[in-house]
Amino acid sequence: MGNILDKLFLPYLSGIGLMPVEKEHNFKRSGYCYCLAPTEGRGYYWIYPIDRWHAIAVCDLVFYRDISFLCEHPASLSLGYYESPLAHLICSRKASRTENLIACMGNESIHRETFQKNMPIRGVSINLLPEFYQEILPTKYSEDFQALPTICTRLDGTGTIPEVEQILKQIRASKPTDHFARMYYEGKVLEIISLVMQWGTNELMVHAAHEIPGKDLEALARVKTHVERYYAEQIPLAHLTRLACMSSSKLTSYFKRAYGLTITEYVQIIRTDRAKRMLLDSAKGVGEIACDVGYQRHASFSEVFKRITGLTPNEFRRRSKL
């Protein structure tokens, strides 16, 4: 029986030309790091196998030419937070955000994939073999964990679990040494799984007991569209309640149930996504961008931006230029 590194990662990495990096040059200080030849592209693919059955992976790659390869999908479960170009490849539905929470099941299939020239391939994921999610989790904790694959099928890039996304960002940014890495990463994986299970259980209970009527879903869609259009303005809740023809308590409750976020959280995510584009595509200062996306105080913008992305605006801009 092979381990997760041999089964899930090594065939794929060799197929796209990634080569192992010497331990002293591994910037993550633990696990295994792979890089492209300088003539082929830039960036890295990093893996930390926690044991034989589950691992963490972080990638940040750009190829200098189109790369086409055969991709094997052994039986496995992956849950990751991916930037939109990679998210669109992974998920058949169009990912709606700059970064997207997506789960996918490997099913012993093989298909051809293509990474286009200069396309950013960025993401962070936890990866589980069937022995882990079918046997170890149910045996060690509860038989309820057998529902994990079913729950994960709902994470298709169209929804969000902010707490899970935050932990994945922490994993992406962290650099524990070998002495502490296993404890750190194993704890993060278990925390993610418990949050996904709780989210799935809550969602099933809510949908079973309280389906949102069609006319109310239409009203919520109007509110969502209005927020997306006027995200940079201060939108009074009273205005949104009039738009939806709902009380404030009903609107806030239904919005959270329908989209998995409060209205405030949704506004913050939209503002952060717009700010990320400005940081990448313009020379504007952070204070000017903060004002453009609706913040009166630079500090408030930086605080929200770091909470959502795991980086300050300046760190995000510097990272994009590496």
Tab-separated table of C-alpha atoms in Angstrom, residues 94-210:
chain	number	residue	atom	x	y	z
A	94	LYS	CA	-17.381	29.011	-12.904
A	95	ALA	CA	-15.715	30.091	-9.664
A	96	SER	CA	-17.208	33.403	-8.612
A	97	ARG	CA	-14.456	34.872	-6.425
A	98	THR	CA	-10.776	35.724	-6.687
A	99	GLU	CA	-10.114	32.814	-4.314
A	100	ASN	CA	-12.493	29.871	-4.013
A	101	LEU	CA	-13.101	27.045	-1.546
A	102	ILE	CA	-13.401	23.804	-3.518
A	103	ALA	CA	-13.476	20.118	-2.604
A	104	CYS	CA	-12.912	17.387	-5.157
A	105	MET	CA	-13.002	13.599	-5.076
A	106	GLY	CA	-10.459	11.502	-6.953
A	107	ASN	CA	-12.035	8.441	-8.553
A	108	GLU	CA	-9.188	6.458	-10.152
A	109	SER	CA	-9.582	8.401	-13.409
A	110	ILE	CA	-7.049	9.796	-15.874
A	111	HIS	CA	-7.533	12.883	-18.014
A	112	ARG	CA	-5.421	15.377	-19.908
A	113	GLU	CA	-4.931	18.821	-18.389
A	114	THR	CA	-3.294	21.980	-19.699
A	115	PHE	CA	-1.668	24.852	-17.821
A	116	GLN	CA	-1.525	27.871	-20.080
A	117	LYS	CA	1.523	30.069	-20.448
A	118	ASN	CA	1.802	32.752	-17.721
A	119	MET	CA	-1.350	31.504	-15.947
A	120	PRO	CA	-0.917	31.788	-12.144
A	121	ILE	CA	-1.427	28.416	-10.457
A	122	ARG	CA	-1.919	29.165	-6.784
A	123	GLY	CA	-3.643	27.278	-4.002
A	124	VAL	CA	-3.425	25.575	-0.630
A	125	SER	CA	-5.101	22.266	0.166
A	126	ILE	CA	-5.513	19.381	2.558
A	127	ASN	CA	-5.448	15.970	0.878
A	128	LEU	CA	-6.827	12.725	2.305
A	129	LEU	CA	-6.655	9.099	1.177
A	130	PRO	CA	-9.718	6.836	1.727
A	131	GLU	CA	-7.993	5.059	4.621
A	132	PHE	CA	-8.061	8.354	6.497
A	133	TYR	CA	-11.623	9.568	5.870
A	134	GLN	CA	-13.314	6.153	5.654
A	135	GLU	CA	-11.525	4.341	8.487
A	136	ILE	CA	-9.324	6.471	10.737
A	137	LEU	CA	-11.683	9.415	11.316
A	138	PRO	CA	-14.843	7.315	11.972
A	139	THR	CA	-12.922	4.914	14.223
A	140	LYS	CA	-11.026	7.530	16.215
A	141	TYR	CA	-13.797	10.109	16.550
A	142	SER	CA	-17.314	9.273	15.360
A	143	GLU	CA	-19.117	7.368	12.624
A	144	ASP	CA	-20.598	10.746	11.649
A	145	PHE	CA	-17.324	11.450	9.833
A	146	GLN	CA	-18.303	8.921	7.179
A	147	ALA	CA	-20.465	11.740	5.802
A	148	LEU	CA	-17.403	13.936	5.109
A	149	PRO	CA	-17.179	13.116	1.352
A	150	THR	CA	-20.903	13.801	0.894
A	151	ILE	CA	-20.673	17.130	2.702
A	152	CYS	CA	-17.604	18.134	0.691
A	153	THR	CA	-19.457	17.689	-2.604
A	154	ARG	CA	-21.333	20.903	-1.723
A	155	LEU	CA	-18.086	22.882	-1.675
A	156	ASP	CA	-17.951	23.521	-5.416
A	157	GLY	CA	-16.580	27.058	-5.554
A	158	THR	CA	-19.966	28.736	-5.248
A	159	GLY	CA	-20.040	28.951	-1.446
A	160	THR	CA	-17.715	29.762	1.408
A	161	ILE	CA	-16.802	28.801	4.978
A	162	PRO	CA	-14.833	31.825	6.252
A	163	GLU	CA	-13.323	29.972	9.224
A	164	VAL	CA	-11.956	27.217	6.973
A	165	GLU	CA	-10.601	29.728	4.475
A	166	GLN	CA	-8.831	31.569	7.289
A	167	ILE	CA	-7.091	28.379	8.482
A	168	LEU	CA	-5.982	27.535	4.946
A	169	LYS	CA	-4.472	31.022	4.668
A	170	GLN	CA	-2.632	30.438	7.950
A	171	ILE	CA	-1.249	27.168	6.584
A	172	ARG	CA	-0.129	28.929	3.411
A	173	ALA	CA	1.760	31.585	5.388
A	174	SER	CA	3.196	29.422	8.198
A	175	LYS	CA	6.754	28.074	8.392
A	176	PRO	CA	7.096	25.817	11.460
A	177	THR	CA	10.352	23.891	11.788
A	178	ASP	CA	10.557	20.099	11.534
A	179	HIS	CA	10.341	19.748	15.311
A	180	PHE	CA	6.868	21.302	15.497
A	181	ALA	CA	5.459	20.980	11.985
A	182	ARG	CA	3.558	17.724	12.417
A	183	MET	CA	1.706	18.882	15.529
A	184	TYR	CA	0.900	22.227	13.898
A	185	TYR	CA	-0.338	20.887	10.557
A	186	GLU	CA	-2.168	17.893	11.996
A	187	GLY	CA	-4.068	20.219	14.327
A	188	LYS	CA	-4.980	22.517	11.440
A	189	VAL	CA	-6.277	19.624	9.309
A	190	LEU	CA	-8.448	18.289	12.129
A	191	GLU	CA	-9.768	21.787	12.818
A	192	ILE	CA	-10.702	22.209	9.142
A	193	ILE	CA	-12.453	18.838	9.037
A	194	SER	CA	-14.422	19.566	12.208
A	195	LEU	CA	-15.527	22.958	10.835
A	196	VAL	CA	-16.575	21.420	7.516
A	197	MET	CA	-18.534	18.717	9.331
A	198	GLN	CA	-20.254	21.296	11.543
A	199	TRP	CA	-21.037	23.485	8.524
A	200	GLY	CA	-22.482	20.533	6.636
A	201	THR	CA	-24.563	19.406	9.587
A	202	ASN	CA	-25.915	22.916	10.133
A	203	GLU	CA	-26.704	23.339	6.438
A	204	LEU	CA	-28.577	20.058	6.252
A	205	MET	CA	-30.602	20.913	9.362
A	206	VAL	CA	-31.452	24.389	8.093
A	207	HIS	CA	-32.469	23.239	4.632
A	208	ALA	CA	-34.499	20.341	5.969
A	209	ALA	CA	-36.442	22.448	8.461
A	210	HIS	CA	-36.620	25.871	6.856
